[in-house]
Short mmCIF file of C-alpha atoms in Angstrom, two decimals:
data_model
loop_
_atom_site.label_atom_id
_atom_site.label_comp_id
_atom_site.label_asym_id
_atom_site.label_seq_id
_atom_site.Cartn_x
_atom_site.Cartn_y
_atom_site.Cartn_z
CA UNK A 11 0.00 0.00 0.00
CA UNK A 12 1.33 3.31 -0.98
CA UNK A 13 1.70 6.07 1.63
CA UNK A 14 -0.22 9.23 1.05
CA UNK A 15 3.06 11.11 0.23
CA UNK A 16 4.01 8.58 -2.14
CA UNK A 17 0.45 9.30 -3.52
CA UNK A 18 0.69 12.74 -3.87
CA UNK A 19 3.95 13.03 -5.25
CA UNK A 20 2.44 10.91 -7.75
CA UNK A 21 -0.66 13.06 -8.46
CA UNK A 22 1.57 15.48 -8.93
CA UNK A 23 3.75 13.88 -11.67
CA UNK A 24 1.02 12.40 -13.03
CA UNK A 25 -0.51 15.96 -14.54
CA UNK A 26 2.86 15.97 -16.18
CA UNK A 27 4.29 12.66 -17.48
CA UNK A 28 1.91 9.54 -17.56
CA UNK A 29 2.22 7.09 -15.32
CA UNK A 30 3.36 3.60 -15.80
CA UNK A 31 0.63 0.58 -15.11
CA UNK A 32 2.16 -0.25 -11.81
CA UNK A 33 1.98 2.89 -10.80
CA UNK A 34 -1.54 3.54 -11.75
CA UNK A 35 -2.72 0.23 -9.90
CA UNK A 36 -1.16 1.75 -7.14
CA UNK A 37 -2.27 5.12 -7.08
CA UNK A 38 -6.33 4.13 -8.03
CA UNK A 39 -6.10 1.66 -5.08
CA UNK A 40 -4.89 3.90 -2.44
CA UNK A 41 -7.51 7.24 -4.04
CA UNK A 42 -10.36 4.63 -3.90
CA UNK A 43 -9.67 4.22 -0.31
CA UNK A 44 -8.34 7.98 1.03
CA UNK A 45 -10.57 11.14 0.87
CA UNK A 46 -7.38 12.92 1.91
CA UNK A 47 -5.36 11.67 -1.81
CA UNK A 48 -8.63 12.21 -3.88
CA UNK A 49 -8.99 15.87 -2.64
CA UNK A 50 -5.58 16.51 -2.97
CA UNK A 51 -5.49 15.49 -6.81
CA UNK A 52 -9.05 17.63 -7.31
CA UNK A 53 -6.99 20.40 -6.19
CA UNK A 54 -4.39 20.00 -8.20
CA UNK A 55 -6.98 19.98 -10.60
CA UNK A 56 -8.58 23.55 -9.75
CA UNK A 57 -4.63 25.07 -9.49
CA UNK A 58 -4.62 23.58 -13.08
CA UNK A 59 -7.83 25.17 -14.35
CA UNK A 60 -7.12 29.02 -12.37
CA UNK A 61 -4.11 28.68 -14.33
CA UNK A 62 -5.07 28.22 -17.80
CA UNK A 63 -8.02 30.30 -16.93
CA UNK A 64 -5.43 32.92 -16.09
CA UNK A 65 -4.04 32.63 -19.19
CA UNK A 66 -6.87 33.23 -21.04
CA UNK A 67 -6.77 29.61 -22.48
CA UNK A 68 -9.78 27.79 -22.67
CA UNK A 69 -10.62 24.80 -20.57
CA UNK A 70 -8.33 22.64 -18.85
CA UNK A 71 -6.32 19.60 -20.20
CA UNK A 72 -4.99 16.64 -18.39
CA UNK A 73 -2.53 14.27 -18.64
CA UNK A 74 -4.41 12.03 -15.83
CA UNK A 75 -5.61 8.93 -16.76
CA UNK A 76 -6.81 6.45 -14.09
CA UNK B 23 -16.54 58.28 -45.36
CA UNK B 24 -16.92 54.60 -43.69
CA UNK B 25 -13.93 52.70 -44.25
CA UNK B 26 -14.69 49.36 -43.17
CA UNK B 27 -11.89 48.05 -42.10
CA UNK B 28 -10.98 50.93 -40.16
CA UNK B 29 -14.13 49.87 -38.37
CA UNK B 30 -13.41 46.48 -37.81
CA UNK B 31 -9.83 47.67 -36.78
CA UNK B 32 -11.57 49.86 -34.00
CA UNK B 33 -13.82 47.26 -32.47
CA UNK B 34 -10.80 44.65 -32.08
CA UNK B 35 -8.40 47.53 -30.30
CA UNK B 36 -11.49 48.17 -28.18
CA UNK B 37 -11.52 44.31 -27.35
CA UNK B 38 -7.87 43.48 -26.64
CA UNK B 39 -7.73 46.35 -24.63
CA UNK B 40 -10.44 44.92 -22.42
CA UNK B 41 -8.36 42.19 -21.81
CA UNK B 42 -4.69 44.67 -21.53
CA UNK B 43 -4.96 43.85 -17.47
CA UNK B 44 -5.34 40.48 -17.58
CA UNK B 45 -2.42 40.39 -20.27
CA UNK B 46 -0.59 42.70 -18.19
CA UNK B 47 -0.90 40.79 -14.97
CA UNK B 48 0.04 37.68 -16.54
CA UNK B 49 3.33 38.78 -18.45
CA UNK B 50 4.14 40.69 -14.72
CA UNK B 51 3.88 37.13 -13.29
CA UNK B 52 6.60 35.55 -15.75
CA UNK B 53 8.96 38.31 -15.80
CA UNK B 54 8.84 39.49 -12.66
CA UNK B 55 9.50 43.47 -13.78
CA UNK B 56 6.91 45.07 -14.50
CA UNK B 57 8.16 47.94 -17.51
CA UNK B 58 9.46 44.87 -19.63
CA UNK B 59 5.45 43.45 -19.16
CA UNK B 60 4.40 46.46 -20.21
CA UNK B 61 6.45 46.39 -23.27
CA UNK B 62 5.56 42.82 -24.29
CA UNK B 63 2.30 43.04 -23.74
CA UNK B 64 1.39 46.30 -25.82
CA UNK B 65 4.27 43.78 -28.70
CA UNK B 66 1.61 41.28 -28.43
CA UNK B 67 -1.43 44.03 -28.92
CA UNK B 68 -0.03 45.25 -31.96
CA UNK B 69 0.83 41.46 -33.68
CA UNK B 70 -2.79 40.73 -32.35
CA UNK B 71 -3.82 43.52 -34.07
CA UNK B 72 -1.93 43.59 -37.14
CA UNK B 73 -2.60 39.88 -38.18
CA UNK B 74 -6.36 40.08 -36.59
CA UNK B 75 -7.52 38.09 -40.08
CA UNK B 76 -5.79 35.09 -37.75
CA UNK B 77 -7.73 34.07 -35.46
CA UNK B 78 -11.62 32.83 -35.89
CA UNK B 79 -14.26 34.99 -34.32
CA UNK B 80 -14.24 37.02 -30.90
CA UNK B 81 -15.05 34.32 -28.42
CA UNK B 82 -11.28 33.16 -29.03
CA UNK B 83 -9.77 36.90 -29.90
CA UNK B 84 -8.90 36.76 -25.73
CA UNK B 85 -7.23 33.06 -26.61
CA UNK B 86 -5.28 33.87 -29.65
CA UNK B 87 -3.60 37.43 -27.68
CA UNK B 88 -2.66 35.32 -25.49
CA UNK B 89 -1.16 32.48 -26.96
CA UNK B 90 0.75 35.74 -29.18
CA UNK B 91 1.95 36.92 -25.62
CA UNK B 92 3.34 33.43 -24.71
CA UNK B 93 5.00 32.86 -27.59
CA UNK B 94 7.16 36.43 -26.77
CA UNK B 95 7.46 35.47 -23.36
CA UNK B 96 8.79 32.69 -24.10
CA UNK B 97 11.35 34.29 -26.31
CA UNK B 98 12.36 36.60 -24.35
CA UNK B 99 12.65 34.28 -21.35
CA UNK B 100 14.79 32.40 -23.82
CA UNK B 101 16.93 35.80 -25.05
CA UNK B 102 17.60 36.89 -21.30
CA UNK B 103 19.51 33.42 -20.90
CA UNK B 104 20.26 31.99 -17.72
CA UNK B 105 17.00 32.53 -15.62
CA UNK B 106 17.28 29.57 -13.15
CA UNK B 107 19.86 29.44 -10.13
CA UNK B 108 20.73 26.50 -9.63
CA UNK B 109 21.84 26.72 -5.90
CA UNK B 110 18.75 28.90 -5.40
CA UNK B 111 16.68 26.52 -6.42
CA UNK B 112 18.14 24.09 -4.17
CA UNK B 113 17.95 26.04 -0.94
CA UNK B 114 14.23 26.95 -2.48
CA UNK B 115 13.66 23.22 -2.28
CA UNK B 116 14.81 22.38 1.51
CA UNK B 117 12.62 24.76 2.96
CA UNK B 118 9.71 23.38 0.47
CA UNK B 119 10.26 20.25 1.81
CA UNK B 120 10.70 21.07 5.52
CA UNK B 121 6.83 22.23 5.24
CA UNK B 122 5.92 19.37 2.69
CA UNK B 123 7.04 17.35 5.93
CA UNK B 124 5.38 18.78 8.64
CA UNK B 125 1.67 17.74 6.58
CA UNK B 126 2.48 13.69 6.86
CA UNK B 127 2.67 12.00 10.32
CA UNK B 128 5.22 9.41 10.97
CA UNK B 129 3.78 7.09 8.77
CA UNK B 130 3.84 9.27 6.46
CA UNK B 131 -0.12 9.75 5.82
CA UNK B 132 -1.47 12.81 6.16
CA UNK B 133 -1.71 14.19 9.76
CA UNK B 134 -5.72 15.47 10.81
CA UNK B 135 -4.86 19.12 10.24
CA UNK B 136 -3.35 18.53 7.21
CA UNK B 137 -5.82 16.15 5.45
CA UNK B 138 -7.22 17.67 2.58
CA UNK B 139 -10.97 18.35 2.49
CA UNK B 140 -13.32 19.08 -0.33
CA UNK B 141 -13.21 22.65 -2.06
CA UNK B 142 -16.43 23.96 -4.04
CA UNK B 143 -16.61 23.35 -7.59
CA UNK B 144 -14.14 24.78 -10.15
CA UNK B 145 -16.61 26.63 -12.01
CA UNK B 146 -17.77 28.93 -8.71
CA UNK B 147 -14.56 29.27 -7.45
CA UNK B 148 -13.20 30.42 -10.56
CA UNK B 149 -15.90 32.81 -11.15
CA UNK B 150 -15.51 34.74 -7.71
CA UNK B 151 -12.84 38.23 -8.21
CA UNK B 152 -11.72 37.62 -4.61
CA UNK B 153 -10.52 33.91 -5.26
CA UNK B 154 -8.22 35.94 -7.86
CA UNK B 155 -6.86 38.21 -5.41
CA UNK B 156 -5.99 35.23 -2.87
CA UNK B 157 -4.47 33.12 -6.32
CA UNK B 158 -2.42 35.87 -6.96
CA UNK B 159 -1.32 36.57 -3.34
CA UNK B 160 -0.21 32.59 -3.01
CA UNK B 161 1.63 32.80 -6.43
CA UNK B 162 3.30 35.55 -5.08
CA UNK B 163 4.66 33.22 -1.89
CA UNK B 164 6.36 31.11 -4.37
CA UNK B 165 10.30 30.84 -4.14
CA UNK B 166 11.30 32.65 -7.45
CA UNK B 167 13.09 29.82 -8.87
CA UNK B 168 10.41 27.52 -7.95
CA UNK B 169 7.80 29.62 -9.34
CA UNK B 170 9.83 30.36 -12.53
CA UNK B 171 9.51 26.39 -13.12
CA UNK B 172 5.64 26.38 -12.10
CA UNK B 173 4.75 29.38 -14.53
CA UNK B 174 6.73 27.51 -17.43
CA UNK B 175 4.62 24.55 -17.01
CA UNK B 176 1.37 25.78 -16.13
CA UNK B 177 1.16 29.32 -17.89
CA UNK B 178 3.01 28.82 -20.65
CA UNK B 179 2.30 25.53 -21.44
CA UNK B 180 5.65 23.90 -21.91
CA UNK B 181 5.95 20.37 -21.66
CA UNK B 182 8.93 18.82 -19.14
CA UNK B 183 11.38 17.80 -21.55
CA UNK B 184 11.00 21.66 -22.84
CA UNK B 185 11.57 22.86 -19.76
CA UNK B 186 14.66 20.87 -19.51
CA UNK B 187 16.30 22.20 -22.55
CA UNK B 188 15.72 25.60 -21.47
CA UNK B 189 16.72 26.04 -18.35
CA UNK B 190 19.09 22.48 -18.04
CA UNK B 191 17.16 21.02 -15.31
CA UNK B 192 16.47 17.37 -15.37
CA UNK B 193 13.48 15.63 -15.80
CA UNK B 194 13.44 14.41 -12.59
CA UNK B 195 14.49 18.02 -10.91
CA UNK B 196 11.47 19.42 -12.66
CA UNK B 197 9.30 16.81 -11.78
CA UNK B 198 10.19 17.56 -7.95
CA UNK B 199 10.11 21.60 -8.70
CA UNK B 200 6.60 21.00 -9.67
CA UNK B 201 5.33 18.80 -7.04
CA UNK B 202 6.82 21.01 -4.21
CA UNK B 203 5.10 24.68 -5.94
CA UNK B 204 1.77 22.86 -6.46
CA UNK B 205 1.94 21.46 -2.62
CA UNK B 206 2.48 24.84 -1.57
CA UNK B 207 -0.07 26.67 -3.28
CA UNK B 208 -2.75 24.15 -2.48
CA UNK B 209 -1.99 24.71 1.08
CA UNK B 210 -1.84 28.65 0.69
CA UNK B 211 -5.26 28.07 -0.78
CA UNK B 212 -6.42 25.94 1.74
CA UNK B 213 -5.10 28.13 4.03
CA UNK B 214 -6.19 31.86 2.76
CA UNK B 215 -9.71 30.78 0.68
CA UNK B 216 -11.11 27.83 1.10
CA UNK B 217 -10.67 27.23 4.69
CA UNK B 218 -12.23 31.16 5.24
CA UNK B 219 -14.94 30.15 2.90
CA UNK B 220 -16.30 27.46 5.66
CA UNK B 221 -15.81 29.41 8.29
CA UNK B 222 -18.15 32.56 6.42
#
């Protein structure tokens, strides 16, 4: 079982490389089981999207896939 | 008499320079002086408005400036050279860390303080002017270095490897650059918004 810093260094590499399968196993195992991880990565999510937004892009992308 | 274009020409100054703050406040955040923003951004204005046949109706006139802004920043970023420290970016990085720390208990999971809760939807946070005021403030907090990294990535778009041949950072560096600025700003926002928010 990963710990939740493992987990959230992962979150955060994950909006900018993708992840291998292992690590994905890993990660969706631990977020279906900690509210802590999967509010972390949501909010990784909204510093995404007030970024773009502040750059007058439209929308957000991701490179998350679980 | 009516000259068309000088019409059309008119209406699309009047709309980029709706958006000359935001523009402004953006290029201010890259470069970090405020008299070479202003002097991209009004570059970008006039390629925005010179080759206005570009770009595809107005809902993505605010899109296409901006992308034009970018693209100078970028250069420039590029022209100016050497715009990472190295060592700074180190010592950046042990204090980051120190407070990345101090969230996980011995076990390293997340300690009861530090456990993330739920924030309100992206949509109505985005839409509120103070949540930009707080943004800005916590971008502000950043370690320079550290926030020179985060802006390449998340502002400008650049993928890792890009950021690696600019600056000469590894992969792996930039990978830890980013994880540190995005822990830090999630717990300024935490901190200064959302927790404030709840407590309204």
């Amino acid at each position: 079982m990963m710990t939740c810093k493992h987990v959230t260094r992962l979150l955060s590499e994950a909006r900018d490389r993708p992840l291998i399968l292992s690590e994905r196993m890993g990660l969706g195992i631990h977020l279906f089981m900690c509210s802590g991880c999967r509010h972390c990565g949501d909010q990784m999510d909204l510093l995404r999207a007030a970024c773009r937004h502040a750059g007058g892009g439209e929308g957000e992308k991701t490179h998350l896939t679980l | 008499m009516d000259d068309p274009g000088a019409k059309v020409d008119q209406e699309v100054a009047a709309d980029l320079s709706g958006f000359r703050d935001d523009l402004l406040r953006f290029a201010v955040m890259q470069l970090r002086d405020r008299s070479l923003a202003e002097d991209v951004v009004q570059d970008a204005m006039v390629a925005a408005l010179e080759g206005k046949d570009g770009f595809a109706g107005q809902s993505s006139l605010k899109t296409w400036v901006f992308s034009i802004l970018r693209h100078k920043i970028i250069d420039l970023l590029r022209r100016r050279g050497r715009e990472i420290r190295f060592t700074d970016l180190a010592m950046e990085g042990v204090e980051l860390d120190d407070a990345i720390d101090t969230l996980f208990a011995d076990n390293q999971r997340w300690t009861p303080e530090a456990r993330p809760g739920a924030w309100e939807s992206p949509e109505e946070t985005l839409s509120q002017q103070q949540f930009w005021v707080v943004f800005r403030a916590c971008l502000d907090h950043l370690p320079e270095n550290t926030a020179r990294i985060f802006m390449m990535r998340e502002f400008l778009d650049m993928e890792v490897a890009e950021i690696g041949e600019r600056t000469g950072i590894s992969a792996g560096n930039c990978h830890v650059v980013l994880y540190r600025a995005r822990m830090k700003l999630r717990v300024c926002l935490e901190r200064e918004w959302f927790t404030t928010e709840e407590k309204r």
